[in-house]
Amino acid sequence: MRKFAKIVKKPPGPNARRVVNMAEKYVSPSISRFYPLVVESAHGSLVRDVDGNQYIDFASGIAVLSTGSTHKEVVDAIKTQAEKFIHFSYTDFYYENLVKLASELTRITPGKFEKMVYFGNSGAEAIEAALKLSRVHTRRVLFLAHTGAFHGRTMGALSLTASKPIQRKGAFPMLPEVVHFPFPYCYRCPWKQTYPECDYYCIDYFKEQFLDKYVPAEDVAAYFFEPLQGEGGYVVPPPQYFKKMEFLREYGILFVADEIQTGMCRTGKFFAVEHFGIEPDIIAIAKGIASGMPLSAIVAKSDIMKSWKPGQHASTFGANPVAVQAALATLEVIKKEKLLQNAKKMGELAMKVLNEFKSRYEIVGDVRGYGLFIGVEIVKNKKTKERGINETNEIIVKCFERGLVLISAGLNTLRIIPPLNITKEELVEGLDILEGVLAEVNKKST
Ligand SMILES: Cc1ncc(COP(=O)(O)O)c(C=O)c1O
């Protein structure tokens, strides 16, 4: 008998069916969903659907629900602020909580230099702001980004995104002058090398084939990177990668860390770049910042942020006061409830259990991550590493049918990204459901 996951009516039940049918009629088909979870309510790391089933949440609204669903302090903060004022627009007016949050963000982001903050609403908006600010500051045109990267879906951000062709299909031309080069995906090294013997051949390749051949470094405004690739497959670079890439700074190229998915303690540090010992010039933050309220920010060195002048960039809904109050409450809860430490501790436990799965099941090819940002790559065969795309989809659907909310990344990687305050009991039960499904799919496919 499970304590948290309770399937009382095989999903999709009648209520879920009704909602899904309406969505098919009225909601853009560009949204892709793997299974019909229709949420009725969610608290902490548990979710109920409209037919009375209860699930453990290993997706947290795609790494958004840092303090879990409806944390009391976050809800109270939202209610209190909503009763005072819901919107006034920081494009023309001031309010105190936004300056408080700006000052907090400059404090928690890496780098002991002076910083300033620009607020938007979504991750893509933060990336758009970072693109524009980099050009305004450097007066240069080119951008560097990685294959496998995901930076958003608006046209500027999409021009940096290179994780799935469908995201760009039919939407060309992109923003010109974005140069993509391979991310260090060691499990599937494009050069068939092995770390550490490779001695970072990927960087030599980048220098020889890009910088020495056709990309004049002096014309590059900024290098955009996810410290750990998210949507592209939960890919973890080798430890010295970004430090070694810092040679780019000698050319005046800005380092823009997209911490939209990895930030806000998700990886067991406040920001994932801290694992790599680098201090970016601009950091993009969204997702986990406000426990589900729409808010994003870029935090930049002050001299960079001061390059743009009044009127040069703004957003009507940016720094919405209710979202800002939720962000302040999120930071408070992170501190009070030691969520950074919990992410680390639960992450270590999950990694240990998942690595045991790897030794038991042929289809578990690779387990990687930091904190509660973990990818489990599914393959057909450990030796050939053939991608287990159908297997991944089957695992996700089967987990759902047994009470575990799980999503994938890339083509064949499971993401383990529960709320940062998931309890040990919830985590263990979720992993147990996953193991049951892995065993079944493994048996069928090997
Ligand atoms: C690393 C990264 N950057 C940017 C984005 C885009 O954020 P949004 O969907 O809020 O526009 C995402 C969203 O998944 C992301 O993971």
Short mmCIF file of C-alpha atoms and ligand atoms in Angstrom, two decimals:
data_model
loop_
_atom_site.label_atom_id
_atom_site.label_comp_id
_atom_site.label_asym_id
_atom_site.label_seq_id
_atom_site.Cartn_x
_atom_site.Cartn_y
_atom_site.Cartn_z
CA MET A 1 0.00 0.00 0.00
CA ARG A 2 1.49 3.31 -1.04
CA LYS A 3 1.39 6.26 1.31
CA PHE A 4 1.40 9.12 -1.19
CA ALA A 5 0.63 7.86 -4.67
CA LYS A 6 -3.00 6.78 -4.87
CA ILE A 7 -4.67 5.81 -8.11
CA VAL A 8 -8.38 5.39 -7.41
CA LYS A 9 -9.53 5.67 -11.00
CA LYS A 10 -7.25 4.70 -13.89
CA PRO A 11 -6.32 7.95 -15.61
CA PRO A 12 -7.66 9.57 -17.67
CA GLY A 13 -10.89 9.36 -15.68
CA PRO A 14 -14.12 10.95 -16.96
CA ASN A 15 -13.38 14.43 -15.61
CA ALA A 16 -9.89 14.43 -17.08
CA ARG A 17 -11.28 13.25 -20.42
CA ARG A 18 -13.71 16.17 -20.54
CA VAL A 19 -10.93 18.72 -19.96
CA VAL A 20 -8.60 17.09 -22.47
CA ASN A 21 -11.34 17.12 -25.09
CA MET A 22 -11.94 20.83 -24.51
CA ALA A 23 -8.19 21.53 -24.68
CA GLU A 24 -8.05 19.76 -28.02
CA LYS A 25 -10.77 22.03 -29.31
CA TYR A 26 -9.70 25.38 -27.84
CA VAL A 27 -6.02 25.35 -26.90
CA SER A 28 -3.10 25.73 -29.31
CA PRO A 29 -1.89 22.34 -30.52
CA SER A 30 1.69 23.61 -30.35
CA ILE A 31 1.74 22.52 -26.71
CA SER A 32 2.93 18.92 -26.44
CA ARG A 33 1.91 16.70 -23.53
CA PHE A 34 2.87 13.11 -22.92
CA TYR A 35 -0.07 12.07 -20.77
CA PRO A 36 -3.40 13.49 -19.61
CA LEU A 37 -2.73 14.76 -16.09
CA VAL A 38 -5.47 17.28 -15.30
CA VAL A 39 -4.55 19.03 -12.06
CA GLU A 40 -7.22 19.79 -9.50
CA SER A 41 -4.93 20.84 -6.65
CA ALA A 42 -1.33 20.50 -5.56
CA HIS A 43 0.39 20.87 -2.21
CA GLY A 44 4.06 20.37 -1.45
CA SER A 45 5.24 17.49 -3.62
CA LEU A 46 1.80 15.93 -4.07
CA VAL A 47 -0.71 16.57 -6.85
CA ARG A 48 -4.37 15.55 -7.15
CA ASP A 49 -6.15 15.20 -10.44
CA VAL A 50 -9.78 15.95 -11.23
CA ASP A 51 -10.74 12.29 -10.76
CA GLY A 52 -9.34 11.97 -7.23
CA ASN A 53 -5.99 10.34 -8.04
CA GLN A 54 -2.92 11.47 -6.16
CA TYR A 55 0.59 11.64 -7.59
CA ILE A 56 4.10 12.36 -6.35
CA ASP A 57 5.56 15.30 -8.22
CA PHE A 58 9.00 14.70 -9.76
CA ALA A 59 8.58 17.55 -12.27
CA SER A 60 7.72 20.60 -10.12
CA GLY A 61 6.16 22.47 -13.01
CA ILE A 62 9.45 22.07 -14.91
CA ALA A 63 11.74 23.11 -12.05
CA VAL A 64 9.51 26.02 -11.07
CA LEU A 65 7.93 24.95 -7.78
CA SER A 66 11.06 25.40 -5.70
CA THR A 67 9.18 25.54 -2.39
CA GLY A 68 6.65 22.95 -3.54
CA SER A 69 3.07 23.74 -4.47
CA THR A 70 1.16 26.30 -2.40
CA HIS A 71 3.69 26.75 0.37
CA LYS A 72 1.81 28.59 3.12
CA GLU A 73 4.27 31.47 3.36
CA VAL A 74 4.24 31.99 -0.38
CA VAL A 75 0.45 31.88 -0.52
CA ASP A 76 0.19 34.33 2.39
CA ALA A 77 2.63 36.68 0.69
CA ILE A 78 0.59 36.54 -2.53
CA LYS A 79 -2.69 37.20 -0.71
CA THR A 80 -1.32 40.07 1.35
CA GLN A 81 0.21 41.78 -1.68
CA ALA A 82 -2.89 41.19 -3.84
CA GLU A 83 -4.98 43.01 -1.26
CA LYS A 84 -2.62 46.01 -1.34
CA PHE A 85 -2.09 46.37 -5.10
CA ILE A 86 -1.80 43.83 -7.91
CA HIS A 87 -0.15 45.91 -10.59
CA PHE A 88 1.17 49.39 -11.12
CA SER A 89 3.96 48.85 -13.66
CA TYR A 90 7.57 49.36 -12.74
CA THR A 91 8.13 50.90 -16.15
CA ASP A 92 6.84 54.20 -14.79
CA PHE A 93 6.52 53.90 -11.02
CA TYR A 94 8.30 52.59 -7.94
CA TYR A 95 7.35 50.14 -5.21
CA GLU A 96 9.43 48.91 -2.37
CA ASN A 97 9.35 45.13 -2.70
CA LEU A 98 10.91 45.26 -6.16
CA VAL A 99 13.97 47.17 -4.97
CA LYS A 100 14.24 44.78 -2.03
CA LEU A 101 14.20 41.80 -4.37
CA ALA A 102 16.69 43.45 -6.72
CA SER A 103 19.08 43.99 -3.85
CA GLU A 104 18.61 40.38 -2.65
CA LEU A 105 19.35 39.04 -6.14
CA THR A 106 22.56 41.03 -6.37
CA ARG A 107 23.56 39.52 -3.03
CA ILE A 108 22.85 35.84 -3.80
CA THR A 109 24.31 35.74 -7.32
CA PRO A 110 28.01 34.89 -7.72
CA GLY A 111 30.55 37.72 -8.01
CA LYS A 112 31.63 40.31 -5.48
CA PHE A 113 31.25 43.18 -7.95
CA GLU A 114 28.38 45.69 -8.12
CA LYS A 115 25.32 44.44 -9.95
CA MET A 116 21.94 45.67 -11.15
CA VAL A 117 18.73 43.82 -12.01
CA TYR A 118 16.25 43.99 -14.88
CA PHE A 119 12.91 42.19 -14.38
CA GLY A 120 10.71 40.44 -16.92
CA ASN A 121 8.02 37.77 -16.75
CA SER A 122 9.33 34.63 -18.42
CA GLY A 123 12.59 32.89 -19.09
CA ALA A 124 12.53 33.83 -22.76
CA GLU A 125 12.06 37.47 -21.84
CA ALA A 126 15.13 37.36 -19.63
CA ILE A 127 17.12 35.91 -22.52
CA GLU A 128 15.80 38.57 -24.90
CA ALA A 129 16.94 41.22 -22.44
CA ALA A 130 20.37 39.60 -22.11
CA LEU A 131 20.75 39.45 -25.91
CA LYS A 132 19.87 43.10 -26.31
CA LEU A 133 21.95 44.28 -23.36
CA SER A 134 25.01 42.37 -24.63
CA ARG A 135 24.74 44.10 -27.99
CA VAL A 136 24.09 47.51 -26.49
CA HIS A 137 27.05 47.17 -24.15
CA THR A 138 29.62 45.69 -26.53
CA ARG A 139 28.37 47.27 -29.75
CA ARG A 140 29.10 43.88 -31.32
CA VAL A 141 26.84 41.61 -33.28
CA LEU A 142 27.80 37.92 -32.95
CA PHE A 143 26.67 35.45 -30.31
CA LEU A 144 28.05 32.07 -29.33
CA ALA A 145 25.77 29.29 -28.11
CA HIS A 146 25.79 25.50 -27.91
CA THR A 147 24.10 22.80 -29.89
CA GLY A 148 21.63 21.13 -27.56
CA ALA A 149 20.96 24.46 -25.86
CA PHE A 150 17.52 25.62 -24.85
CA HIS A 151 17.11 29.33 -24.17
CA GLY A 152 13.44 29.88 -24.98
CA ARG A 153 10.99 30.14 -27.85
CA THR A 154 10.63 33.84 -28.73
CA MET A 155 12.52 34.75 -31.89
CA GLY A 156 15.73 36.04 -30.28
CA ALA A 157 15.87 33.30 -27.66
CA LEU A 158 14.85 30.73 -30.28
CA SER A 159 17.83 31.76 -32.39
CA LEU A 160 20.05 30.58 -29.53
CA THR A 161 17.97 27.44 -28.93
CA ALA A 162 19.24 24.31 -30.68
CA SER A 163 17.79 21.33 -28.85
CA LYS A 164 15.04 20.07 -31.19
CA PRO A 165 14.32 20.98 -34.84
CA ILE A 166 10.57 21.14 -34.19
CA GLN A 167 11.08 24.28 -32.10
CA ARG A 168 12.34 26.20 -35.16
CA LYS A 169 10.44 24.35 -37.89
CA GLY A 170 8.74 26.74 -40.30
CA ALA A 171 9.84 29.80 -38.34
CA PHE A 172 12.97 30.84 -40.23
CA PRO A 173 14.79 33.16 -40.62
CA MET A 174 16.24 33.25 -37.13
CA LEU A 175 18.23 36.13 -35.73
CA PRO A 176 21.36 36.04 -37.88
CA GLU A 177 24.86 35.82 -36.42
CA VAL A 178 24.39 33.12 -33.79
CA VAL A 179 27.18 30.55 -34.00
CA HIS A 180 26.48 27.16 -32.41
CA PHE A 181 29.20 24.74 -31.39
CA PRO A 182 28.97 21.40 -29.55
CA PHE A 183 28.31 21.20 -25.82
CA PRO A 184 30.62 18.85 -23.92
CA TYR A 185 28.25 15.88 -23.74
CA CYS A 186 30.77 13.34 -22.45
CA TYR A 187 28.43 10.32 -22.51
CA ARG A 188 28.00 10.89 -26.24
CA CYS A 189 31.22 12.74 -27.02
CA PRO A 190 30.96 13.97 -30.62
CA TRP A 191 34.67 13.12 -31.05
CA LYS A 192 34.36 9.69 -29.39
CA GLN A 193 36.84 10.72 -26.72
CA THR A 194 36.79 9.81 -23.05
CA TYR A 195 37.05 12.23 -20.16
CA PRO A 196 39.56 12.98 -18.60
CA GLU A 197 42.00 11.42 -21.12
CA CYS A 198 40.53 13.72 -23.78
CA ASP A 199 42.09 16.71 -22.00
CA TYR A 200 39.18 18.89 -23.17
CA TYR A 201 39.71 18.22 -26.86
CA CYS A 202 36.29 19.84 -27.39
CA ILE A 203 37.80 23.22 -26.56
CA ASP A 204 40.75 22.72 -28.93
CA TYR A 205 38.26 21.78 -31.62
CA PHE A 206 36.20 24.89 -30.96
CA LYS A 207 39.31 27.07 -31.23
CA GLU A 208 40.62 25.40 -34.36
CA GLN A 209 37.40 24.93 -36.29
CA PHE A 210 35.51 28.05 -35.25
CA LEU A 211 37.71 30.83 -33.91
CA ASP A 212 40.69 30.10 -36.18
CA LYS A 213 38.55 29.51 -39.26
CA TYR A 214 35.59 31.85 -39.45
CA VAL A 215 34.40 33.43 -36.19
CA PRO A 216 36.33 36.60 -35.36
CA ALA A 217 36.31 36.60 -31.55
CA GLU A 218 36.59 40.41 -31.45
CA ASP A 219 33.15 40.63 -33.09
CA VAL A 220 31.41 38.38 -30.56
CA ALA A 221 29.16 40.17 -28.08
CA ALA A 222 28.39 37.28 -25.75
CA TYR A 223 28.67 33.58 -25.06
CA PHE A 224 25.32 32.17 -23.89
CA PHE A 225 25.38 28.86 -22.02
CA GLU A 226 23.38 26.74 -19.64
CA PRO A 227 25.80 25.55 -16.93
CA LEU A 228 24.00 22.21 -17.16
CA GLN A 229 21.92 21.69 -20.28
CA GLY A 230 18.24 21.25 -19.41
CA GLU A 231 15.74 20.69 -22.18
CA GLY A 232 18.57 19.36 -24.39
CA GLY A 233 18.91 16.25 -22.22
CA TYR A 234 20.18 17.10 -18.74
CA VAL A 235 23.78 17.16 -19.83
CA VAL A 236 26.54 17.82 -17.30
CA PRO A 237 29.83 19.24 -18.63
CA PRO A 238 33.18 18.17 -17.19
CA PRO A 239 34.26 20.21 -14.13
CA GLN A 240 36.86 22.53 -15.71
CA TYR A 241 34.96 23.24 -18.92
CA PHE A 242 33.75 26.76 -18.23
CA LYS A 243 36.96 27.78 -16.47
CA LYS A 244 38.86 26.74 -19.57
CA MET A 245 36.40 28.63 -21.78
CA GLU A 246 37.23 31.81 -19.89
CA PHE A 247 39.96 32.53 -22.44
CA LEU A 248 37.06 34.06 -24.42
CA ARG A 249 36.95 36.89 -21.91
CA GLU A 250 40.31 38.14 -23.17
CA TYR A 251 38.46 39.17 -26.33
CA GLY A 252 35.87 41.16 -24.36
CA ILE A 253 33.18 38.52 -24.89
CA LEU A 254 30.50 38.60 -22.19
CA PHE A 255 29.61 35.41 -20.33
CA VAL A 256 25.85 35.02 -20.07
CA ALA A 257 24.77 32.13 -17.84
CA ASP A 258 21.26 30.94 -18.48
CA GLU A 259 20.33 29.75 -14.98
CA ILE A 260 16.64 29.75 -15.75
CA GLN A 261 16.34 26.04 -14.99
CA THR A 262 19.46 25.48 -12.88
CA GLY A 263 19.24 28.51 -10.59
CA MET A 264 17.60 29.08 -7.20
CA CYS A 265 19.24 26.13 -5.38
CA ARG A 266 18.06 23.49 -7.84
CA THR A 267 21.55 21.99 -8.21
CA GLY A 268 22.53 22.16 -4.54
CA LYS A 269 24.15 25.60 -4.96
CA PHE A 270 22.25 28.85 -5.34
CA PHE A 271 23.47 29.01 -8.95
CA ALA A 272 24.96 26.14 -10.93
CA VAL A 273 27.93 28.21 -12.15
CA GLU A 274 29.20 27.97 -8.57
CA HIS A 275 30.00 24.30 -9.25
CA PHE A 276 32.35 25.48 -11.96
CA GLY A 277 33.98 28.41 -10.17
CA ILE A 278 33.05 31.10 -12.69
CA GLU A 279 31.38 34.48 -12.28
CA PRO A 280 29.27 35.39 -15.33
CA ASP A 281 28.76 38.98 -16.48
CA ILE A 282 25.02 38.41 -16.84
CA ILE A 283 22.86 35.74 -15.20
CA ALA A 284 19.34 34.96 -16.41
CA ILE A 285 16.93 33.72 -13.74
CA ALA A 286 13.27 32.63 -13.90
CA LYS A 287 11.41 29.37 -13.09
CA GLY A 288 12.18 28.69 -9.39
CA ILE A 289 12.50 32.35 -8.43
CA ALA A 290 8.89 32.87 -7.29
CA SER A 291 7.56 29.35 -6.62
CA GLY A 292 5.25 29.45 -9.63
CA MET A 293 4.39 33.12 -10.05
CA PRO A 294 5.60 34.45 -13.42
CA LEU A 295 8.79 36.41 -12.90
CA SER A 296 12.22 36.56 -14.46
CA ALA A 297 15.32 38.65 -14.05
CA ILE A 298 18.72 39.31 -15.43
CA VAL A 299 21.41 40.26 -12.97
CA ALA A 300 24.33 42.03 -14.65
CA LYS A 301 27.49 43.82 -13.62
CA SER A 302 26.47 47.41 -12.99
CA ASP A 303 28.75 48.88 -15.65
CA ILE A 304 27.12 46.59 -18.21
CA MET A 305 23.56 47.35 -17.09
CA LYS A 306 24.32 51.08 -17.16
CA SER A 307 25.02 50.82 -20.89
CA TRP A 308 21.35 51.09 -21.72
CA LYS A 309 19.56 54.34 -21.07
CA PRO A 310 16.06 55.25 -19.81
CA GLY A 311 13.47 54.06 -22.32
CA GLN A 312 15.80 51.61 -24.01
CA HIS A 313 14.21 48.47 -22.49
CA ALA A 314 11.20 47.72 -20.27
CA SER A 315 8.15 45.48 -19.82
CA THR A 316 4.64 46.46 -18.67
CA PHE A 317 4.15 43.35 -16.56
CA GLY A 318 7.79 42.94 -15.47
CA ALA A 319 8.36 42.84 -11.70
CA ASN A 320 4.69 42.33 -11.00
CA PRO A 321 4.37 43.18 -7.28
CA VAL A 322 2.52 39.97 -6.40
CA ALA A 323 5.15 37.85 -8.17
CA VAL A 324 7.91 39.88 -6.51
CA GLN A 325 6.37 39.30 -3.08
CA ALA A 326 6.19 35.57 -3.85
CA ALA A 327 9.89 35.68 -4.77
CA LEU A 328 10.80 37.37 -1.48
CA ALA A 329 8.78 34.73 0.38
CA THR A 330 10.51 31.99 -1.66
CA LEU A 331 13.92 33.30 -0.60
CA GLU A 332 12.76 33.44 3.00
CA VAL A 333 11.50 29.84 2.89
CA ILE A 334 14.71 28.66 1.20
CA LYS A 335 16.68 30.15 4.09
CA LYS A 336 14.38 29.17 6.95
CA GLU A 337 13.74 25.62 5.80
CA LYS A 338 17.29 25.04 4.54
CA LEU A 339 16.14 24.04 1.08
CA LEU A 340 19.61 24.39 -0.40
CA GLN A 341 20.81 21.74 2.03
CA ASN A 342 17.73 19.59 1.37
CA ALA A 343 18.29 19.75 -2.39
CA LYS A 344 21.85 18.57 -1.83
CA LYS A 345 20.90 15.82 0.60
CA MET A 346 17.91 14.50 -1.35
CA GLY A 347 19.92 14.81 -4.55
CA GLU A 348 22.69 12.63 -3.11
CA LEU A 349 20.15 10.03 -2.03
CA ALA A 350 18.45 10.04 -5.43
CA MET A 351 21.80 9.73 -7.24
CA LYS A 352 22.75 6.76 -5.08
CA VAL A 353 19.48 4.94 -5.75
CA LEU A 354 19.48 5.81 -9.46
CA ASN A 355 23.04 4.55 -9.82
CA GLU A 356 21.89 1.27 -8.29
CA PHE A 357 19.18 1.17 -10.98
CA LYS A 358 21.93 1.74 -13.52
CA SER A 359 23.81 -1.31 -12.32
CA ARG A 360 20.60 -3.39 -12.33
CA TYR A 361 18.95 -2.42 -15.61
CA GLU A 362 20.41 -2.53 -19.09
CA ILE A 363 18.20 0.35 -20.23
CA VAL A 364 19.63 2.82 -17.71
CA GLY A 365 22.61 4.14 -19.66
CA ASP A 366 23.72 7.14 -17.66
CA VAL A 367 22.81 8.97 -14.45
CA ARG A 368 24.09 12.53 -14.05
CA GLY A 369 23.38 15.76 -12.30
CA TYR A 370 23.88 17.95 -9.28
CA GLY A 371 21.46 18.36 -6.38
CA LEU A 372 17.87 17.84 -7.48
CA PHE A 373 18.71 18.37 -11.14
CA ILE A 374 19.20 14.80 -12.30
CA GLY A 375 19.01 13.17 -15.71
CA VAL A 376 18.60 9.43 -16.30
CA GLU A 377 19.44 8.56 -19.88
CA ILE A 378 17.53 5.59 -21.24
CA VAL A 379 19.16 3.39 -23.90
CA LYS A 380 18.29 0.18 -25.69
CA ASN A 381 21.67 -1.26 -24.95
CA LYS A 382 24.43 -0.01 -22.64
CA LYS A 383 27.21 -0.89 -25.06
CA THR A 384 25.80 0.62 -28.25
CA LYS A 385 24.08 3.47 -26.35
CA GLU A 386 21.29 3.41 -28.91
CA ARG A 387 18.74 5.90 -27.64
CA GLY A 388 15.72 4.36 -25.94
CA ILE A 389 13.20 6.90 -27.22
CA ASN A 390 10.12 4.68 -27.14
CA GLU A 391 11.25 3.21 -23.83
CA THR A 392 11.56 6.70 -22.33
CA ASN A 393 8.05 7.60 -23.41
CA GLU A 394 6.70 4.30 -22.12
CA ILE A 395 8.40 4.81 -18.74
CA ILE A 396 6.92 8.27 -18.37
CA VAL A 397 3.40 7.16 -19.20
CA LYS A 398 3.59 4.08 -16.98
CA CYS A 399 4.90 6.13 -14.05
CA PHE A 400 1.95 8.48 -14.49
CA GLU A 401 -0.48 5.56 -14.44
CA ARG A 402 1.08 4.47 -11.13
CA GLY A 403 1.10 7.86 -9.47
CA LEU A 404 4.41 9.53 -10.37
CA VAL A 405 4.65 12.74 -12.38
CA LEU A 406 7.78 12.59 -14.49
CA ILE A 407 8.89 14.38 -17.65
CA SER A 408 11.68 13.83 -20.13
CA ALA A 409 14.46 15.97 -21.57
CA GLY A 410 16.03 15.66 -25.00
CA LEU A 411 14.88 12.47 -26.70
CA ASN A 412 15.60 9.83 -24.11
CA THR A 413 16.40 11.27 -20.70
CA LEU A 414 14.18 11.25 -17.63
CA ARG A 415 14.35 14.37 -15.50
CA ILE A 416 14.27 14.01 -11.74
CA ILE A 417 13.39 17.53 -10.55
CA PRO A 418 11.03 17.37 -7.58
CA PRO A 419 10.35 20.41 -5.39
CA LEU A 420 13.38 21.39 -3.30
CA ASN A 421 11.50 20.56 -0.11
CA ILE A 422 10.51 17.03 -1.09
CA THR A 423 10.72 14.71 1.93
CA LYS A 424 12.82 11.56 2.04
CA GLU A 425 9.66 9.43 2.26
CA GLU A 426 8.12 11.04 -0.82
CA LEU A 427 11.37 10.78 -2.76
CA VAL A 428 11.87 7.13 -1.87
CA GLU A 429 8.30 6.22 -2.79
CA GLY A 430 8.64 8.04 -6.12
CA LEU A 431 11.90 6.23 -6.88
CA ASP A 432 10.25 2.95 -5.96
CA ILE A 433 7.48 3.55 -8.49
CA LEU A 434 10.14 4.40 -11.06
CA GLU A 435 12.05 1.21 -10.32
CA GLY A 436 8.93 -0.94 -10.80
CA VAL A 437 8.39 0.63 -14.21
CA LEU A 438 12.08 0.42 -15.20
CA ALA A 439 12.14 -3.27 -14.33
CA GLU A 440 9.09 -3.90 -16.50
CA VAL A 441 10.29 -1.90 -19.51
CA ASN A 442 13.77 -3.36 -19.14
CA LYS A 443 12.41 -6.91 -19.23
CA LYS A 444 10.41 -6.18 -22.35
CA SER A 445 13.21 -4.48 -24.26
CA THR A 446 16.23 -6.65 -23.44
C1 LIG B 1 17.47 27.01 -19.59
C2 LIG B 1 16.20 27.65 -20.05
N1 LIG B 1 16.22 28.86 -20.64
C3 LIG B 1 15.11 29.48 -21.05
C4 LIG B 1 13.88 28.88 -20.91
C5 LIG B 1 12.64 29.59 -21.39
O1 LIG B 1 11.84 29.93 -20.32
P1 LIG B 1 10.28 30.26 -20.55
O2 LIG B 1 9.63 28.98 -20.94
O3 LIG B 1 9.83 30.77 -19.21
O4 LIG B 1 10.22 31.29 -21.60
C6 LIG B 1 13.80 27.63 -20.32
C7 LIG B 1 12.49 26.95 -20.20
O5 LIG B 1 12.38 25.75 -20.08
C8 LIG B 1 14.98 26.98 -19.88
O6 LIG B 1 14.94 25.78 -19.32
#
